[in-house]
Coordinates of C-alpha atoms in Angstrom, one line a residue:
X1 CA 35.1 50.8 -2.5
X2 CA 35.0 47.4 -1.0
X3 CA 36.1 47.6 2.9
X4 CA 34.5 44.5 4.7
X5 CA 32.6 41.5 3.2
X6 CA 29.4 40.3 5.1
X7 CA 27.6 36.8 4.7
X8 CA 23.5 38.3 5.0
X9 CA 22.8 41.4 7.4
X10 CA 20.7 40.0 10.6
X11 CA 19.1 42.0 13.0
X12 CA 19.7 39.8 16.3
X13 CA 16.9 42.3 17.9
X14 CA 13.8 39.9 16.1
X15 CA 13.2 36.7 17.8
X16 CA 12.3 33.1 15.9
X17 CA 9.0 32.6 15.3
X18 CA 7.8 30.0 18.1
X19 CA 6.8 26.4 17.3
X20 CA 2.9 25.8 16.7
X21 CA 1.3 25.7 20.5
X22 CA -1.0 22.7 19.4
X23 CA 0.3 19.6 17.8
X24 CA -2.1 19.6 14.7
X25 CA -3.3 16.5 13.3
X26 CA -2.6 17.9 9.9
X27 CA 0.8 17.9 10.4
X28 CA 0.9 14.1 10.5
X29 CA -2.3 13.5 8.4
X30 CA -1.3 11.5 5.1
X31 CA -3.5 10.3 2.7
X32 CA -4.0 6.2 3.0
X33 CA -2.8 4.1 0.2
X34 CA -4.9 1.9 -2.1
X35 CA -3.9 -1.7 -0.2
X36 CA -5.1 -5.2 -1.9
X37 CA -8.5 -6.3 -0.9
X38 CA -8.5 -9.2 1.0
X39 CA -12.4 -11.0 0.1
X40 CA -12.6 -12.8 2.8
X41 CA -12.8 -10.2 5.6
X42 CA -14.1 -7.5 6.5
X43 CA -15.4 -5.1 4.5
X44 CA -15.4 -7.4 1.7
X45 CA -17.6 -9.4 2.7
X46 CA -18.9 -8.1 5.9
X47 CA -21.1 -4.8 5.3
X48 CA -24.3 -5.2 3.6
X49 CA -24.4 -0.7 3.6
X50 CA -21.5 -0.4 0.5
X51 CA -22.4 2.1 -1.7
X52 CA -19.7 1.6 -4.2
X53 CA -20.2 5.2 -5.3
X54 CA -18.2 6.5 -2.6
X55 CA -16.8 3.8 -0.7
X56 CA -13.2 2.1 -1.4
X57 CA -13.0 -1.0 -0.1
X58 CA -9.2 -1.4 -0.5
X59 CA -8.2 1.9 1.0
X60 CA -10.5 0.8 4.2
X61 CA -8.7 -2.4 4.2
X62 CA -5.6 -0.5 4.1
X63 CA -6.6 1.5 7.3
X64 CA -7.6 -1.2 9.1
X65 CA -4.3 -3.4 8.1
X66 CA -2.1 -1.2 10.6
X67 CA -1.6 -2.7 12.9
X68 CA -0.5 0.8 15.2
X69 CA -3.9 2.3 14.4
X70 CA -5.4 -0.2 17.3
X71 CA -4.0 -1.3 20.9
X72 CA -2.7 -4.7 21.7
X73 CA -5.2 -5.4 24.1
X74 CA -8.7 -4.3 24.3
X75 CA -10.8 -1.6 26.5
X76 CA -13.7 -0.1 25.8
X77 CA -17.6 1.0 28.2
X78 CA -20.9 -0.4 27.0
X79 CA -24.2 1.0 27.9
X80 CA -26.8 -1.8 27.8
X81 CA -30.2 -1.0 27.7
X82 CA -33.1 -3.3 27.8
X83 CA -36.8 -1.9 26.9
X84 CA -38.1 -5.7 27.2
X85 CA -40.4 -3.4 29.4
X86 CA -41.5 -0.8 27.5
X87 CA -42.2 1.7 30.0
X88 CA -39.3 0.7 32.6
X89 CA -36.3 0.7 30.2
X90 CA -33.3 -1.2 32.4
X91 CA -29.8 -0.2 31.8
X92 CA -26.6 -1.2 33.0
X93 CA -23.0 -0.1 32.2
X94 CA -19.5 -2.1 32.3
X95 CA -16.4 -1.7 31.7
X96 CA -14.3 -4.1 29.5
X97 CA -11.3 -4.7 29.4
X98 CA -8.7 -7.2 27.2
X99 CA -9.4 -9.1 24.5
X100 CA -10.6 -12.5 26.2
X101 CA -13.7 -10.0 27.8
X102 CA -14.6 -8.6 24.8
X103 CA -14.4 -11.2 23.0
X104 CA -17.3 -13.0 24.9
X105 CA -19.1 -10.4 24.7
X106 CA -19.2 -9.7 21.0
X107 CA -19.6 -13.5 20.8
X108 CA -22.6 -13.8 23.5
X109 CA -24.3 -10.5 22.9
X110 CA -23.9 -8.1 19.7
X111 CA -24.6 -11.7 17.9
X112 CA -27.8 -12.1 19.6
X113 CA -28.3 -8.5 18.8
X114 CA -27.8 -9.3 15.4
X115 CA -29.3 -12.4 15.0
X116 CA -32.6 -12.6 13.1
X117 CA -35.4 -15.3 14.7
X118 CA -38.8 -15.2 15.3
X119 CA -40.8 -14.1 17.8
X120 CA -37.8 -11.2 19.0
X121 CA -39.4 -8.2 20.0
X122 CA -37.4 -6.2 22.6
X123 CA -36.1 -3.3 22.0
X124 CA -32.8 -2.9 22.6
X125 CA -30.0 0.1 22.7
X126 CA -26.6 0.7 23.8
X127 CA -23.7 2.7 23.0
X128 CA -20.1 1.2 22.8
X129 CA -17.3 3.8 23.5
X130 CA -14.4 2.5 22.4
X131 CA -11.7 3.7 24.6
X132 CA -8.5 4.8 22.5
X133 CA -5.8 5.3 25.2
X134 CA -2.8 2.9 25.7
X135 CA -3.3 3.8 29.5
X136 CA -4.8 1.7 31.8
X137 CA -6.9 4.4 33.7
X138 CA -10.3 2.3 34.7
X139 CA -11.8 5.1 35.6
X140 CA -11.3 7.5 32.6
X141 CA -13.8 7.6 29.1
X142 CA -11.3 8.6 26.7
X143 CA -10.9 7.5 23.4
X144 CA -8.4 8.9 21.0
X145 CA -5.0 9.7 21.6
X146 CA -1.9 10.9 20.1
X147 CA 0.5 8.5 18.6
X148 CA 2.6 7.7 16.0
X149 CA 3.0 5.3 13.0
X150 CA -0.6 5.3 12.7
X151 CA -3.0 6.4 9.8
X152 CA -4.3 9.6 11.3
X153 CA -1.9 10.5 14.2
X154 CA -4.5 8.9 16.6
X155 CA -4.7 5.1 18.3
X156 CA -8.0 2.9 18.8
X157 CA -7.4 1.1 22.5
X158 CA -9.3 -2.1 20.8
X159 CA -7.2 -4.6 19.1
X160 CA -6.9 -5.1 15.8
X161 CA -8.5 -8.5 15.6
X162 CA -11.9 -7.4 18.2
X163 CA -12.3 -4.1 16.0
X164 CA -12.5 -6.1 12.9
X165 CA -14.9 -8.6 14.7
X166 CA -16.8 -5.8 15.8
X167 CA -17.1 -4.0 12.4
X168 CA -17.9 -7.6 10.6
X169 CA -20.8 -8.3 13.4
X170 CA -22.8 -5.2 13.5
X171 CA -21.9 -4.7 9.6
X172 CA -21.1 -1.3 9.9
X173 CA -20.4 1.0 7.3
X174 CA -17.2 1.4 5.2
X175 CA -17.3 5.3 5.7
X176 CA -16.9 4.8 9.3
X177 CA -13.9 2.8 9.5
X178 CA -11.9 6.2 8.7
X179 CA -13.7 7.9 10.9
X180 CA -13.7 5.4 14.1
X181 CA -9.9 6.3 13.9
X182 CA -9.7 9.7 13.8
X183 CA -9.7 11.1 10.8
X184 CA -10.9 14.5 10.8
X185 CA -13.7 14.5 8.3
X186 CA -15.3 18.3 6.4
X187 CA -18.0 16.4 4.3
X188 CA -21.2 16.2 4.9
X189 CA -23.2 13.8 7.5
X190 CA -24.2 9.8 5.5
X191 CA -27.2 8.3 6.1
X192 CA -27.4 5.5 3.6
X193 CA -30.7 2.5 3.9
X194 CA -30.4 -0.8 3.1
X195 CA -33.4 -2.2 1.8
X196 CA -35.2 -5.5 1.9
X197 CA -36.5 -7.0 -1.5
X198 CA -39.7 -5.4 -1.8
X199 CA -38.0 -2.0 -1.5
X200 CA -39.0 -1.2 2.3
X201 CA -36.2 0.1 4.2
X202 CA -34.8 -2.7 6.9
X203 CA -32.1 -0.7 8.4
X204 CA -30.9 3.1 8.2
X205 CA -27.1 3.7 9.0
X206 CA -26.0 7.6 9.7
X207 CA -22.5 8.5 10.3
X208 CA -21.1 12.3 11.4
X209 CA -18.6 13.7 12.5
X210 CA -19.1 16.5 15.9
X211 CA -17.9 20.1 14.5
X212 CA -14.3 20.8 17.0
X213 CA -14.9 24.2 18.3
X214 CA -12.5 24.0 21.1
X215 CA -10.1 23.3 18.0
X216 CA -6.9 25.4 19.7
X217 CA -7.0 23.2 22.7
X218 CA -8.7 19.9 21.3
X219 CA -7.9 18.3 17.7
X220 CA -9.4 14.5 18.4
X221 CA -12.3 14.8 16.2
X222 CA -16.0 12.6 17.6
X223 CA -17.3 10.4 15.2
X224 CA -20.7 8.8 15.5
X225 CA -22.0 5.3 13.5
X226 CA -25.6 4.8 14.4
X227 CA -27.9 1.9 13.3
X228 CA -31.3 1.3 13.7
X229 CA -32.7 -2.3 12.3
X230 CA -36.4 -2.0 11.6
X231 CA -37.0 -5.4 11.7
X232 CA -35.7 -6.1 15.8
X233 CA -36.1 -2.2 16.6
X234 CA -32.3 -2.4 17.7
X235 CA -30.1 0.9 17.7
X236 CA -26.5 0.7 17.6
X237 CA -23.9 4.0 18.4
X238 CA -20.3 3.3 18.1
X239 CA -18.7 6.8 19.6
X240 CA -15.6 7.6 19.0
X241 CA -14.6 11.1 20.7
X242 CA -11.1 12.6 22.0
X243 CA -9.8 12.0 25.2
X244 CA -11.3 13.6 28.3
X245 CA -13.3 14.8 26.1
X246 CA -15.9 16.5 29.0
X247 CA -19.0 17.2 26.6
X248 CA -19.8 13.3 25.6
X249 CA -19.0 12.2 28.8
X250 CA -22.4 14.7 30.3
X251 CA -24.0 12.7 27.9
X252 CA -22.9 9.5 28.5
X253 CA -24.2 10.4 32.3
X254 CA -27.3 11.8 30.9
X255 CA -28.2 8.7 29.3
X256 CA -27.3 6.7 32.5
X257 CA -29.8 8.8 33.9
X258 CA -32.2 7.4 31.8
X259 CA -31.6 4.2 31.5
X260 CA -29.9 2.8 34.3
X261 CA -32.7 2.1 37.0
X262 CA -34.2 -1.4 38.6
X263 CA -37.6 -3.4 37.1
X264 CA -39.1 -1.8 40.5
X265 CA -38.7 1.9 39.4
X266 CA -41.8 3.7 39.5
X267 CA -41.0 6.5 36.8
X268 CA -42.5 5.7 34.0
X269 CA -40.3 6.0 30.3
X270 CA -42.0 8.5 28.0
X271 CA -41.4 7.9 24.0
X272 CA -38.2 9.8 23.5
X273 CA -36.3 6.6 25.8
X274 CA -37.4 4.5 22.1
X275 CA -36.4 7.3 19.7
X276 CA -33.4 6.1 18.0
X277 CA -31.6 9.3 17.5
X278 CA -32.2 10.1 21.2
X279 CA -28.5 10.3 22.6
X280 CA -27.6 11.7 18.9
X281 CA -29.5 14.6 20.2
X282 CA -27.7 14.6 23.8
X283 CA -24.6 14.8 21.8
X284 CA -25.6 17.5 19.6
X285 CA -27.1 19.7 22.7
X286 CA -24.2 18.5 24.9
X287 CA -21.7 19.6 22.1
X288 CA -23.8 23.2 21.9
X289 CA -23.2 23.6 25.9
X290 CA -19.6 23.3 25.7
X291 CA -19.5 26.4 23.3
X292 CA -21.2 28.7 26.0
X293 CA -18.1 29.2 27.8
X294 CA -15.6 30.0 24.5
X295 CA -18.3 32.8 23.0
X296 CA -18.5 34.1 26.5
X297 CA -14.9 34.5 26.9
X298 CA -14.6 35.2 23.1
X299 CA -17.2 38.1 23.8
X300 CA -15.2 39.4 27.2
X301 CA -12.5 39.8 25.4
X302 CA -13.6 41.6 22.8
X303 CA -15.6 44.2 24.8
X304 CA -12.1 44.2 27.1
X305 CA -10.7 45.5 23.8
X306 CA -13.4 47.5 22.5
X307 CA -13.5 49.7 26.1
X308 CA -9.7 50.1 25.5
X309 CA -10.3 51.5 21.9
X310 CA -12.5 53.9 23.2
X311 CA -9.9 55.3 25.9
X312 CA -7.4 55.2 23.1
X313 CA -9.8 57.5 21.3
X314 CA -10.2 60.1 23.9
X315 CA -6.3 60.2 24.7
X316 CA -3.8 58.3 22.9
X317 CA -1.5 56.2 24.5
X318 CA 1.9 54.4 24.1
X319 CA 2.6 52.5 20.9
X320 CA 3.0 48.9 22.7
X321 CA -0.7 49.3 24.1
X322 CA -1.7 49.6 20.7
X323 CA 0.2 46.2 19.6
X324 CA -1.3 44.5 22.6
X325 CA -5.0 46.1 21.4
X326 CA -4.2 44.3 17.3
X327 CA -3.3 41.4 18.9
X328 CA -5.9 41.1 20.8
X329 CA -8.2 41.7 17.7
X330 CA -6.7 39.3 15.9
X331 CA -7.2 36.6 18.2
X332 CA -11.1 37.6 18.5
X333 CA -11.6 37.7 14.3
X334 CA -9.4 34.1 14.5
X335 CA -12.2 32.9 17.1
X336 CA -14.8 34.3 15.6
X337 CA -14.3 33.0 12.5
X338 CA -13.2 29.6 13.9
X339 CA -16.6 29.5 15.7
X340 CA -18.9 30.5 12.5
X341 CA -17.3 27.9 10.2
X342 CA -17.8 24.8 13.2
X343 CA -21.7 26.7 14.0
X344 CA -22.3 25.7 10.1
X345 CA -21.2 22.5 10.7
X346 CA -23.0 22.1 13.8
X347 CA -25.9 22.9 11.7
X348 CA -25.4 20.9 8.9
X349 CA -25.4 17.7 10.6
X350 CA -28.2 18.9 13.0
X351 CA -30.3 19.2 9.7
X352 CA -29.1 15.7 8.2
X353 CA -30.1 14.0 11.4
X354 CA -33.7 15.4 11.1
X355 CA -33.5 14.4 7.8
X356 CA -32.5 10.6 8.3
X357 CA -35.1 10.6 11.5
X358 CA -37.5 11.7 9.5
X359 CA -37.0 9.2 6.5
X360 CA -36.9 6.7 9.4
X361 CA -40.4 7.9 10.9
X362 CA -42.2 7.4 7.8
X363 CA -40.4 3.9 6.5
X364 CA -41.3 2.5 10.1
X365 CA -45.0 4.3 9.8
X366 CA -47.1 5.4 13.1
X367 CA -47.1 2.1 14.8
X368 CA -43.7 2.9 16.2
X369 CA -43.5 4.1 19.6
X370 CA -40.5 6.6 19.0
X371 CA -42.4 8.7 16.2
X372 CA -44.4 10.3 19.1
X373 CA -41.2 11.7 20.7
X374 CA -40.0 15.2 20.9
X375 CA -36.6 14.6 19.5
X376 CA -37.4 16.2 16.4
X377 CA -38.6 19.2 18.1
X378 CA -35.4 19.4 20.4
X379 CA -33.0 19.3 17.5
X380 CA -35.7 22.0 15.4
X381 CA -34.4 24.2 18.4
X382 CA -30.5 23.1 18.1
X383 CA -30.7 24.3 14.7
X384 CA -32.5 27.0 15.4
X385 CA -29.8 28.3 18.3
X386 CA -27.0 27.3 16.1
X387 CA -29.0 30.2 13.8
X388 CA -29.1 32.5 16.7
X389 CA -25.1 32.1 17.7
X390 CA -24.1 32.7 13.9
X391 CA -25.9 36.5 13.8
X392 CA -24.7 37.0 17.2
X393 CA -20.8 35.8 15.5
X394 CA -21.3 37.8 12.7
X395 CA -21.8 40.7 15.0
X396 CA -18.9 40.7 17.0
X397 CA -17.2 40.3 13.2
X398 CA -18.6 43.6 12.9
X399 CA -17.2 45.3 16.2
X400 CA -14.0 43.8 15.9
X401 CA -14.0 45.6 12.4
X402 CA -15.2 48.5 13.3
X403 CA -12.6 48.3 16.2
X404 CA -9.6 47.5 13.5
X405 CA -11.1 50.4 11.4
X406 CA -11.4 53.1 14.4
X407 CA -7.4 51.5 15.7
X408 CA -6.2 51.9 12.3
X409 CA -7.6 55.7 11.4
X410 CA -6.2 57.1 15.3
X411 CA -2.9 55.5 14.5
X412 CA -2.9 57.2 10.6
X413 CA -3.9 60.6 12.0
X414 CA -1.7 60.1 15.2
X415 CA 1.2 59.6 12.6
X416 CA 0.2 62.1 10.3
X417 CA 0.3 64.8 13.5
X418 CA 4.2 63.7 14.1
X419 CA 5.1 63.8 10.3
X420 CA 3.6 67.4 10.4
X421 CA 5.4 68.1 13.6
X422 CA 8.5 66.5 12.3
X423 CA 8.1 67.7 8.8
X424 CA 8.1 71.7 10.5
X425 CA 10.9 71.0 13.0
X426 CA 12.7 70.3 10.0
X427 CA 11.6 73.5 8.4
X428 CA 12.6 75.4 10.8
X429 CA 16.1 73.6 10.8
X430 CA 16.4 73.9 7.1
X431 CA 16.1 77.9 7.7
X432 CA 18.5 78.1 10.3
X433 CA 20.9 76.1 7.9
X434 CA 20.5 78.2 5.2
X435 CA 21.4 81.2 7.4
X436 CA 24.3 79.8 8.6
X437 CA 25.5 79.1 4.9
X438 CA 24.8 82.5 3.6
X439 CA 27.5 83.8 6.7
X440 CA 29.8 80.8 5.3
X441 CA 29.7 82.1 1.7
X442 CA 30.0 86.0 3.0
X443 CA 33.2 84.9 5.5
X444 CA 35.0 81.7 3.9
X445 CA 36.3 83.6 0.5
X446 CA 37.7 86.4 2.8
X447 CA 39.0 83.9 5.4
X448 CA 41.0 81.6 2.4
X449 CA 42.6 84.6 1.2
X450 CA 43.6 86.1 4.6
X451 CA 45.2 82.6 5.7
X452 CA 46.5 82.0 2.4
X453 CA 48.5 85.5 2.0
X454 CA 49.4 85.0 6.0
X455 CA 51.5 82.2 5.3
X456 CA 55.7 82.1 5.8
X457 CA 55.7 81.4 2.5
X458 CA 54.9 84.5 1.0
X459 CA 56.3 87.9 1.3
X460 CA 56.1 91.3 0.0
X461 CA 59.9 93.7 0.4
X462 CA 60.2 97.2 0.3
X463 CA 60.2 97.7 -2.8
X464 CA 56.7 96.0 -2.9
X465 CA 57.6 93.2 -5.0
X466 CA 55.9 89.4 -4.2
X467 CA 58.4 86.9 -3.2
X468 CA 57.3 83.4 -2.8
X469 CA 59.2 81.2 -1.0
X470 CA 61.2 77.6 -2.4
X471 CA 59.4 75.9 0.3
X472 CA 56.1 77.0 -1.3
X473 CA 55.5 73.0 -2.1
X474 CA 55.2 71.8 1.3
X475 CA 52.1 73.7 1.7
X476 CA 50.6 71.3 -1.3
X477 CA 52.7 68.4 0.1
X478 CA 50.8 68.3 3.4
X479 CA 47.2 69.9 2.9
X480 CA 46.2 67.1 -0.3
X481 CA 47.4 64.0 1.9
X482 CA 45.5 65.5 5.3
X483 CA 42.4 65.7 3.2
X484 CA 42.9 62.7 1.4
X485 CA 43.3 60.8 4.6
X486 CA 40.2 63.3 6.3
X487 CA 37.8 62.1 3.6
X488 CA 39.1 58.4 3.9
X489 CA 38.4 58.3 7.6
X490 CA 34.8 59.4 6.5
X491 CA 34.1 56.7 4.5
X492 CA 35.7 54.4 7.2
X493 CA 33.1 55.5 10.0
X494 CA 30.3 55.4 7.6
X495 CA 30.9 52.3 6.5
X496 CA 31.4 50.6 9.8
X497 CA 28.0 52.0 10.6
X498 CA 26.2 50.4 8.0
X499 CA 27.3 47.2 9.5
X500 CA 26.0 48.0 12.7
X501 CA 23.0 48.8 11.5
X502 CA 22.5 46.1 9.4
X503 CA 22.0 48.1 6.4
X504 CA 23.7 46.3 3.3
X505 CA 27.0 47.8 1.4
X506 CA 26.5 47.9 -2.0
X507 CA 29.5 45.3 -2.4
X508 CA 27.2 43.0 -0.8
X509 CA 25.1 42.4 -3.4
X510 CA 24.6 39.2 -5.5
X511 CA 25.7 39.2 -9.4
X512 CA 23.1 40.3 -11.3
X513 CA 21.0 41.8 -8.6
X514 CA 19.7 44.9 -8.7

């Protein structure tokens, strides 16, 4: 019987699910179209590192033909360091800003620095930041930020004319360009040689990308594009991290620490100042030290929950601690697992920078002054502490499992002792029923036939014969429409409960379904 028609039974009790707390780059990530390659720019014609195997030079020329991707004027930090000296390196920093600025400066210096003549021999290394915020805020060091229209959800603060200068001049690789502008990248660290005739090795590129393990509160990935020329012992870092991003600006003051002194200093540089992968290893220990508070708090809030557990053991308590408690474990096996995944990155490109330092050591021999350095021996340790956090990972895994396990079997046995509660209550319910309809079968045949015989419309005389009365019919008349109507009224109620209770009405359904 069809009483009301409903659209779709909601319960207005649940709430929406909430938007996503962090604006993910993946939301807005789109993969870059193949664009026609222009031959007279840049990387056409430009980068002497194409490995044609995995570089496509029109989709980089794609990239680097939006024009939202850069700013419209230019701001960026350069560390210059000159080791004219060897042992009392020189260093200064500045900050440039628009176009006209940094064009005389890619003009006057980087071409020097690129330049090939005779007789150059000083050693020189410094590390361009280029600062991708539309802000002018002298006194930040940021570099990527959100915006839209561009390639990867992120904006370069250098114009689009400087950054193709800049790419063209210190001939950097076409893997980079991607990178430079935020795209976040899950393959593994390049390092890729460009070799002179005879087959010697003249210059060694590496490009990486920093694992994000702050990745609910930070998603501008930090690219790195080092070069090191054999030839004029120049190095060459291109950074490119998020903004504010606290961890590369420690390092950016740790090398300032190094470097940035008078002629008149009387410390003396030791060989790790010439090592070429020397603020590569900053940024690799700098990124490590930023992780020491999230495991710490990712490890206080699982013994938090694990101390919780083990009250809920002894005595159970209410049902929403115990949501509180899986929610809590969820978030630390989402962590945990978030952590493990960027630690093997971590170590991944730990180990590929050893590996390209190491190719580098032996192509420029043991005349070099940087093979002496400890740099290899600092990043052995990285790796090896990166090794260290992944055990200690894997065995909060395990508590928070155990946790879940323990959680799961109090709550099973805690609802198994309320069905067998429930299950006897009902027992003892069902008994009292059935007494009650054992007196119903013994009185309601006697009772019928009293009430029936009672009536006005039946009568016995004196000579004992039955007499029933004409009127006999109203007694039909009146008792099949009154439980006609009774049993109507039923179905009335039960049906308007359904609807309160959001349970469908079988006239609800959909043809055909089941």
């Amino acid at each position: 019987m069809k009483l009301f028609r409903r659209s779709s039974p909601a319960d207005k009790s649940l709430r929406q699910a909430p938007p996503p707390s962090v604006p993910r780059l993946a939301r807005y990530y789109q993969l870059p179209r193949r664009h026609k390659l222009d031959l007279s720019c840049y990387p056409a014609r430009s980068a002497d590192s194409v490995a044609p195997s995995i570089h496509d030079l029109s989709l980089t020329h794609n990239i680097l033909a939006n024009g939202n991707n850069f700013a419209n004027e230019s701001k960026c930090k350069v560390l210059d360091i000159d080791l004219a000296v060897p042992d009392h390196p020189v260093g200064s920093l500045r900050d440039i800003s628009g176009d006209p600025e940094m064009l005389a400066f890619t003009e006057y210096r980087l071409c020097e620095l690129t330049r090939n003549y005779q007789g150059f021999e000083q050693c020189k290394s410094y590390l361009i930041r280029a600062s991708l915020d539309t802000r002018t805020d002298e006194s930040s060091f940021v570099t990527l930020k959100p915006a839209k229209d561009t390639s990867f959800g992120l904006q370069m603060s250098l114009s689009k004319d400087i950054t193709q200068g800049l790419l063209s001049t210190l001939r950097v690789s076409p893997q980079f360009c991607s990178f430079m502008l935020g795209e976040p990248d899950y393959w593994s660290p390049l390092k890729i040689h460009t070799r002179k005739k005879d087959g010697s090795v003249g210059r060694t590129e590496f490009i990486c990308q920093h694992p994000r393990y702050a990745i609910r509160q930070r998603q501008e990935p930090c690219s790195v594009w080092l070069a090191h020329d054999i030839g004029t012992s120049t190095t060459t870092y291109i950074i490119t991290p998020g903004e504010n991003e606290d961890w590369v600006e420690r390092a950016r003051s740790r090398m300032s620490d190094y470097f940035i002194r008078s002629r008149d200093d009387p410390r003396q540089a030791v060989a790790e100042v010439h090592d070429p992968f020397l603020l590569q290893s900053v940024l690799c220990h700098e990124n490590l030290v930023q992780v020491k508070t999230l495991i710490a708090k990712l490890r206080r809030q699982l013994y938090d929950v694990l101390d919780i557990v083990g009250e809920y053991s002894k005595e159970p308590f209410d049902r929403k601690s115990l949501k509180d408690m899986t929610e809590q474990l969820h978030v630390v096996s989402q962590d945990a697992d978030s952590f493990y995944s960027s630690a093997e990155m971590g170590f991944m490109v730990i180990d590929q920078t050893l590996r390209a330092r190491n190719e580098l050591c032996e192509s420029v021999g043991s005349s070099s002054t940087f093979t002496a350095s400890n740099v290899c021996d600092a990043l052995d340790h990285l790796a090896e502490s990166l090794k260290s956090w992944q055990r200690w990972l894997r065995s909060y895994k395990s508590r928070k499992d155990t946790a879940m396990n323990l959680v799961f079997n109090l709550v099973t046995q805690q609802d198994a002792e309320t069905s067998t509660r429930i299950a006897r209550d009902t027992k003892d319910d069902s008994a009292s029923m059935k007494i009650i309809a054992v007196l119903t079968m013994i009185f309601l045949p006697a009772t019928a036939v009293s009430g029936f015989f009672s009536m006005a419309f039946f009568s016995v005389d004196d000579q004992g014969v039955f007499i029933s009365s004409v009127m006999a019919w109203l007694f039909a008349a009146t008792t099949v429409p009154l439980t006609i109507l009774i049993f109507m009224s039923w179905l009335f109620w039960y049906s308007i409960m359904d609807i309160v209770q959001g349970k469908p009405l079988p006239s609800s359904k959909a043809p055909g379904e089941v």
